[in-house]
CSV table of C-alpha atoms and ligand atoms in Angstrom, one decimal:
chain,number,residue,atom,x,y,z
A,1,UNK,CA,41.6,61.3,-62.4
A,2,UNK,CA,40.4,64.6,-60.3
A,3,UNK,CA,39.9,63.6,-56.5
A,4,UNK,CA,37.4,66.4,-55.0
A,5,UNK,CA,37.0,66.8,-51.4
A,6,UNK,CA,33.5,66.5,-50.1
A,7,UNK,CA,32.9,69.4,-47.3
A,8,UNK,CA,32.5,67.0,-44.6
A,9,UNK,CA,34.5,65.0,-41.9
A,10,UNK,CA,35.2,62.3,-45.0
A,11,UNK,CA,34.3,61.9,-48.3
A,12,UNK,CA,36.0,62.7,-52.2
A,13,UNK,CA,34.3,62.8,-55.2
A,14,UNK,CA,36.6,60.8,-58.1
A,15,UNK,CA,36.0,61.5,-61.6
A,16,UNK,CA,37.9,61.3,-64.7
A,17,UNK,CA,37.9,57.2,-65.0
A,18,UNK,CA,36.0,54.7,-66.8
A,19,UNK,CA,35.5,51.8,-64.4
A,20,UNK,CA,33.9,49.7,-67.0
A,21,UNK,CA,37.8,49.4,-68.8
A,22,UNK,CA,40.4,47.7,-66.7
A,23,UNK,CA,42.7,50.4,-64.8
A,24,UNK,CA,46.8,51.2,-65.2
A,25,UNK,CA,48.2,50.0,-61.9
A,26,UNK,CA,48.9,53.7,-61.4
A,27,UNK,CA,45.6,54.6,-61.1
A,28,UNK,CA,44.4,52.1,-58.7
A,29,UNK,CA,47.1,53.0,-56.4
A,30,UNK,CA,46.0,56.4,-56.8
A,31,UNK,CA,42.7,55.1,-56.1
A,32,UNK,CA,44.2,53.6,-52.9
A,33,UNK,CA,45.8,56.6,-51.6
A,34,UNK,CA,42.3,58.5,-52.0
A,35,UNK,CA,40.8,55.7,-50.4
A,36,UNK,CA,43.1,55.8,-47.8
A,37,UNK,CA,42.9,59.7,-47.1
A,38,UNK,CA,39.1,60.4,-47.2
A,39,UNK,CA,37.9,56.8,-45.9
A,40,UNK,CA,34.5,57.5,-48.8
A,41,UNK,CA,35.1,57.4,-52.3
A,42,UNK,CA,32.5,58.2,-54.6
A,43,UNK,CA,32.5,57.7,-58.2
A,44,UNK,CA,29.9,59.3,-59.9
A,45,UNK,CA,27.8,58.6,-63.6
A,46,UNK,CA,29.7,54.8,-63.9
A,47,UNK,CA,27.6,52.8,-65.8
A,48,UNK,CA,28.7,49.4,-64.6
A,49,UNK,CA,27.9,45.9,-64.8
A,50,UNK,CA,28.2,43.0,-62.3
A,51,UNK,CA,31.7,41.9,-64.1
A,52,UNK,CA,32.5,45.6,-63.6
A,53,UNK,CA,31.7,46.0,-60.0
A,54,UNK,CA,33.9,42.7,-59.3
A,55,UNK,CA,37.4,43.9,-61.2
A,56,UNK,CA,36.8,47.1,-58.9
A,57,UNK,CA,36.4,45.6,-55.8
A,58,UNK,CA,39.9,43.2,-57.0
A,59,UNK,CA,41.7,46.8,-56.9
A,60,UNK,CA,41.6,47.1,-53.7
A,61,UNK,CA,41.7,43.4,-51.8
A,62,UNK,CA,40.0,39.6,-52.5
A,63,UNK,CA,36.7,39.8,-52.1
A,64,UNK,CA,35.3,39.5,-48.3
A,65,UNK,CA,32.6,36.8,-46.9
A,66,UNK,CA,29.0,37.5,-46.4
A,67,UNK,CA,27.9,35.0,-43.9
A,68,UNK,CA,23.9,35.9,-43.8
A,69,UNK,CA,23.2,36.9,-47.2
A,70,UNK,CA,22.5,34.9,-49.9
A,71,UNK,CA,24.8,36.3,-53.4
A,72,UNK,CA,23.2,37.4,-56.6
A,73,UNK,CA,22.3,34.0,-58.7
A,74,UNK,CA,24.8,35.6,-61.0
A,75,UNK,CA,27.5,36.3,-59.0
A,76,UNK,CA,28.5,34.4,-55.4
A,77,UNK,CA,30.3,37.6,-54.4
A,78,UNK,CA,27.7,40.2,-54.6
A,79,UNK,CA,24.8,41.0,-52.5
A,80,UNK,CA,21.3,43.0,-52.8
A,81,UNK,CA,20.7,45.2,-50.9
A,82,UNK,CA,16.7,45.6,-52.0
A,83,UNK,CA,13.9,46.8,-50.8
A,84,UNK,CA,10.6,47.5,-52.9
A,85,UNK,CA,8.3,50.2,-53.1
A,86,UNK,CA,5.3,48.1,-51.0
A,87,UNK,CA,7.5,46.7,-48.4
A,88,UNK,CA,6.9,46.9,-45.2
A,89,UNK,CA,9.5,45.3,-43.3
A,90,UNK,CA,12.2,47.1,-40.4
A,91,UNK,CA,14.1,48.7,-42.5
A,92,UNK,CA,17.9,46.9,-43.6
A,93,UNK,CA,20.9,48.3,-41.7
A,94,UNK,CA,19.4,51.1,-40.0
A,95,UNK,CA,21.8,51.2,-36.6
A,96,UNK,CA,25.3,52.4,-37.3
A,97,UNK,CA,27.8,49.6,-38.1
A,98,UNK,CA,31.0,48.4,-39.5
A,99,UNK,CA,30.4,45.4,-42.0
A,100,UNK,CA,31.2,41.9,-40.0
A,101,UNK,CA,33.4,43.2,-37.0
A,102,UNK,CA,32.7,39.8,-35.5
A,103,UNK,CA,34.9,38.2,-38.1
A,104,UNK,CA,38.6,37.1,-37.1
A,105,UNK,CA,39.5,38.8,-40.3
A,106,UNK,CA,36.5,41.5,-41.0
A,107,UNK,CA,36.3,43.4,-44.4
A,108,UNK,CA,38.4,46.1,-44.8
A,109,UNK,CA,36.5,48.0,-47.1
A,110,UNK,CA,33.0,47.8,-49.1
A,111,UNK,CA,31.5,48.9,-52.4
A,112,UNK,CA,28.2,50.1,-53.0
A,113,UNK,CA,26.8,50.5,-56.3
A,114,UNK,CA,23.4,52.3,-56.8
A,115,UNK,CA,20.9,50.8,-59.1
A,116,UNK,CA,17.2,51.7,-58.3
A,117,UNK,CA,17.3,55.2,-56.5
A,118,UNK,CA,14.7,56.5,-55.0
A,119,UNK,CA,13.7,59.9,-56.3
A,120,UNK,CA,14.0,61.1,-52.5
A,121,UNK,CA,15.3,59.3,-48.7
A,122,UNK,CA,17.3,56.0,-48.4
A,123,UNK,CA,20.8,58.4,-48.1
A,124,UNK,CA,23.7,56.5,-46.3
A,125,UNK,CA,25.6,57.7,-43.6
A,126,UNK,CA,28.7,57.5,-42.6
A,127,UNK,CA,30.7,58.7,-39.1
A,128,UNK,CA,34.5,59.3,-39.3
A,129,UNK,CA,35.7,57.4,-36.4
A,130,UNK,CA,39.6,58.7,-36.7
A,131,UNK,CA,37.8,61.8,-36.2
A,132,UNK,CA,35.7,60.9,-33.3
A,133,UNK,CA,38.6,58.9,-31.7
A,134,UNK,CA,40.8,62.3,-31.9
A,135,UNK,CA,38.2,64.6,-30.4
A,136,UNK,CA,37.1,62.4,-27.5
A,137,UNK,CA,37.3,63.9,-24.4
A,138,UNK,CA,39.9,62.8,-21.7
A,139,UNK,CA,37.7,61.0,-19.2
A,140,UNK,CA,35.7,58.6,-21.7
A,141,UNK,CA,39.2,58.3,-23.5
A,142,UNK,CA,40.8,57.4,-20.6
A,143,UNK,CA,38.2,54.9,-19.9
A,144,UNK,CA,37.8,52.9,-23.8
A,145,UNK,CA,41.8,53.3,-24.4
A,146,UNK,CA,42.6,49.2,-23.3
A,147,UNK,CA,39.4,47.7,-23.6
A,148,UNK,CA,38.9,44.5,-25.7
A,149,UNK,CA,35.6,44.4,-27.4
A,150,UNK,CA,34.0,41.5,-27.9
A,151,UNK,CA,31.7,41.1,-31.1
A,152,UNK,CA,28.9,39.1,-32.9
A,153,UNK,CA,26.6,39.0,-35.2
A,154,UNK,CA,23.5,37.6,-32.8
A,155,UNK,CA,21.4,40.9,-32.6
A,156,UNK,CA,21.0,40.8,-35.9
A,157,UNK,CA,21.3,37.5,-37.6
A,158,UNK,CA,20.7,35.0,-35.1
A,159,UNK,CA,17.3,33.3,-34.9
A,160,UNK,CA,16.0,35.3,-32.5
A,161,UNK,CA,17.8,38.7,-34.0
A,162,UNK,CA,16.5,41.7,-35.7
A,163,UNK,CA,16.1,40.3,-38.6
A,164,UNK,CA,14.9,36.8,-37.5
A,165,UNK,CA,12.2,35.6,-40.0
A,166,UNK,CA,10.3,34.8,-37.0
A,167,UNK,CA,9.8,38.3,-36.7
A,168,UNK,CA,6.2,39.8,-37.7
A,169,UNK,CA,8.1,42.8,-38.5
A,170,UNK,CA,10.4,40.6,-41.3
A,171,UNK,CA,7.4,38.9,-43.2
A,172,UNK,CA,7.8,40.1,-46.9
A,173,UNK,CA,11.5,41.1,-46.8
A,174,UNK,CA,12.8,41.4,-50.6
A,175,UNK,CA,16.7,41.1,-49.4
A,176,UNK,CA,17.8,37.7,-49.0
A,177,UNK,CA,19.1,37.2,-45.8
A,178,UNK,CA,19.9,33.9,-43.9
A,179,UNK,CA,20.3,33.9,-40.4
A,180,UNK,CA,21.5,31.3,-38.5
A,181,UNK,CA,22.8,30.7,-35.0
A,182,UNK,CA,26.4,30.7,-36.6
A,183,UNK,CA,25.8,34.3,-35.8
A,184,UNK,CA,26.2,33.8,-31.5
A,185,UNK,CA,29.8,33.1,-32.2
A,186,UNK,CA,32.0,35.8,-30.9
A,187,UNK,CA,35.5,37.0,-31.5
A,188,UNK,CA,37.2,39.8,-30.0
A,189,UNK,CA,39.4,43.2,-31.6
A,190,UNK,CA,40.7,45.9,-29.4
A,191,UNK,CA,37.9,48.8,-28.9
A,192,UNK,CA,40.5,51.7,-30.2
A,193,UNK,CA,42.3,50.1,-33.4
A,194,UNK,CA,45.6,51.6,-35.6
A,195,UNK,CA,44.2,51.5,-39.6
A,196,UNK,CA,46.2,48.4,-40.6
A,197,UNK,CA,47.4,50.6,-43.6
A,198,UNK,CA,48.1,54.3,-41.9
A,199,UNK,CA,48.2,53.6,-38.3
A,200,UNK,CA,46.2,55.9,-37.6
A,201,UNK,CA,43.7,55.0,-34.5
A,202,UNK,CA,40.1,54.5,-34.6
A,203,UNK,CA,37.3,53.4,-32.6
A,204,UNK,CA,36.0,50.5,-34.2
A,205,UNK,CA,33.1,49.0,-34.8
A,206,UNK,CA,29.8,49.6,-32.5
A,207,UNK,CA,27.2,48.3,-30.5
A,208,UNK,CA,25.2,46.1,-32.5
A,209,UNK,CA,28.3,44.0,-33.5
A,210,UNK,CA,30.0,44.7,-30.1
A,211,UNK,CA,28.1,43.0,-27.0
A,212,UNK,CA,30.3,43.5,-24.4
A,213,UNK,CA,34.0,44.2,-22.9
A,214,UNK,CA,36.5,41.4,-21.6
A,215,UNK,CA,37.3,43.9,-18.9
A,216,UNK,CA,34.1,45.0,-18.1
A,217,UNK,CA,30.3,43.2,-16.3
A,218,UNK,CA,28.0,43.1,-18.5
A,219,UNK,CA,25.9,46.2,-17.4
A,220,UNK,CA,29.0,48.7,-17.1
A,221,UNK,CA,29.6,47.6,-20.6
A,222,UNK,CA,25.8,48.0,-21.7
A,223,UNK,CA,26.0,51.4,-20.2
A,224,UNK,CA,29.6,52.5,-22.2
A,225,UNK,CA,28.2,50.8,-25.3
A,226,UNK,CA,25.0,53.2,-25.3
A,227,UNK,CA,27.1,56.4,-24.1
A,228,UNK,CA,30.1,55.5,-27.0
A,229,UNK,CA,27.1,54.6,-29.6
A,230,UNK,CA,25.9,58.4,-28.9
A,231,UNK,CA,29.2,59.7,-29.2
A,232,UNK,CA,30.2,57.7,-32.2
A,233,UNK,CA,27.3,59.0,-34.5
A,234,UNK,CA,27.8,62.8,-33.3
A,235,UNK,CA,26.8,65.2,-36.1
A,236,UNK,CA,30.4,66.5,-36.2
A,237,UNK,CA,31.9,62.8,-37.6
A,238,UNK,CA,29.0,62.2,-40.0
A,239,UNK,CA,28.9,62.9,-44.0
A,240,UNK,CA,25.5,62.6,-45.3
A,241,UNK,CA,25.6,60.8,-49.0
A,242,UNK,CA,23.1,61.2,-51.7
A,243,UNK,CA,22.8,58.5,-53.9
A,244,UNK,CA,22.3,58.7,-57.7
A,245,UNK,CA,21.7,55.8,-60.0
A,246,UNK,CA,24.8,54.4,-61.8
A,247,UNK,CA,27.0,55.7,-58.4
A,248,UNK,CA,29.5,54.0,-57.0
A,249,UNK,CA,30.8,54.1,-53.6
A,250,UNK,CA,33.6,52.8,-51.9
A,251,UNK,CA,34.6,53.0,-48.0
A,252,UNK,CA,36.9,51.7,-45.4
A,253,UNK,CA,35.5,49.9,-42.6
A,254,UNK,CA,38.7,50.8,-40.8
A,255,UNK,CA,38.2,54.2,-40.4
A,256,UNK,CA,34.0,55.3,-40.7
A,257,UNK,CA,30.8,53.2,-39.2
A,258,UNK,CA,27.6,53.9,-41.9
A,259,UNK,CA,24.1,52.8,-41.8
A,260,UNK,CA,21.0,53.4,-43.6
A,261,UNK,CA,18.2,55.9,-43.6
A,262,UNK,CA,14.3,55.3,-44.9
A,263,UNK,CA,12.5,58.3,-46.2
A,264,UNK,CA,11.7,56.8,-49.6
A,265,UNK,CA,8.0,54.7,-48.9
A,266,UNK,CA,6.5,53.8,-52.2
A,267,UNK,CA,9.9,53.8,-54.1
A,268,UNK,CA,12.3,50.5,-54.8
A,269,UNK,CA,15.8,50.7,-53.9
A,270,UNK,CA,18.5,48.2,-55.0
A,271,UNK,CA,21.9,49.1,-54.7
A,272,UNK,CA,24.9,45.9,-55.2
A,273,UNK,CA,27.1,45.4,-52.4
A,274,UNK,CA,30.8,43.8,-52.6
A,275,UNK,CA,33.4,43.5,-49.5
A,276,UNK,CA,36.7,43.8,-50.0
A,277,UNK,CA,39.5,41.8,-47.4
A,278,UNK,CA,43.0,42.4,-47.2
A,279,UNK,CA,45.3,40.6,-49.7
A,280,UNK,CA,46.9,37.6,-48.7
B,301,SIN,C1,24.7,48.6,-45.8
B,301,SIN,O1,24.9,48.9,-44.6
B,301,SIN,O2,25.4,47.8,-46.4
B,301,SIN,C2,23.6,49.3,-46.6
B,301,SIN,C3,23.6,50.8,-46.5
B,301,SIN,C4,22.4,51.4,-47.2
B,301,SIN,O3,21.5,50.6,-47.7
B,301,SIN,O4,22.4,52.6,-47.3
């Protein structure tokens, strides 16, 4: 197994392995460390299938809950993420994010695996938030360091959210999403987190998923949540990944937010998406 930095604030390239044979116990802990290190793991030329892509994601935790999509029919835990060449809906995922903050228990990582890849556009991008929680400057650092964010899912998936089906602009979408006003529940995580793993802190998760502060009105924390959004997604955090057919990626919602880009009108794109929670 080689591990190969990317040149950017995360990111390694692993190759060497055959993920379609079950790994040495070794290996996934070397997997782990990796994992662990660079926060984006990407695993090149893997020709996988769905059982595949499910012993993976058992490397590294159970597999996480996806409240508002509906699974593949062949497999409950993996999603589409799908769009097709004629589609004009909003495009999926396009604010930065960390899959489900508003759970009690969110997904500590995610795999993506890329099926249909457009011959150009639809990259993912991902913002090193260790990084961005090291670098930030005293006075806004000073300001997030105790604050208790409070999180859900309703600008999204609630039935009045971005991707409400009562939405002109989500007529036609190919991804199966459900949303539901399950999604206005909230629960709360502290704004600056230690990786449950390393300890090392992060600012975590976004707004989007985070609609306010405990310690804060409501327009003070509208106001931080635009300025930390800003900050959060600065071109010196980000690594920009191209995606190739039969790539796999993994990443650690600890420690980077990501979010989609378009670019690629007139080309389908399905990738499969797993979540991976901590082990009991
Ligand atoms: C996601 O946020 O899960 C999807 C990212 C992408 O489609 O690039």
């Amino acid at each position: 197994m080689h591990v190969t930095p990317i040149e950017a604030p995360c990111g390694a390239r692993v190759t060497g392995l055959d993920l379609r044979h079950e790994l040495a116990a070794e290996r996934i802990s070397d997997i782990r460390q990796a994992w662990l290190q660079y926060h984006v793991l990407v695993f090149p030329d893997q020709d996988l299938d769905i059982d595949d892509l499910a012993r993976f994601t058992l490397y590294l935790g159970n597999f996480g809950e996806d409240p508002f999509f509906n699974p593949i029919k062949e497999h409950n835990n993996i999603a589409a993420i799908r769009r097709n060449a004629d589609e004009k809906t909003s495009l999926f995922a396009e604010n930065w994010h960390t899959d489900w903050s508003f759970q009690p228990k969110p997904p500590i990582g995610t795999c993506l695996y890329g099926i249909k890849i457009p011959p150009k556009g639809g990259d993912t991008l991902f913002a090193n938030q260790h990084k961005a929680y090291d670098e930030l400057p005293a006075g806004l650092k000073h300001r997030i360091e105790n604050l208790t964010a409070i999180h859900s899912a309703a600008s999204g998936y609630s039935s009045t959210g971005l991707y409400s089906e009562r939405k002109k602009q989500n007529v036609g979408r190919s991804m199966d999403i459900v949303t539901s006003d399950e999604a206005r529940r909230t629960h709360n995580h502290p704004l600056i987190r230690p990786h449950t793993e390393t300890g090392r802190a992060a600012i975590y998760s976004t707004a989007g998923y985070i609609e306010g502060f405990e310690e804060l009105k409501k327009q003070e924390s509208k106001k931080l949540l635009r300025e930390l959004y800003s900050y959060q997604g600065s071109p010196q955090f980000i690594y920009r990944h191209v995606w190739k057919p039969n790539m796999l990626v993994v990443w650690d919602n600890r420690s980077v937010l990501h979010k989609a880009t378009g670019g690629y009108e007139g080309y389908d794109r399905l990738l499969y998406r797993t979540t991976i929670s901590e082990f009991d």
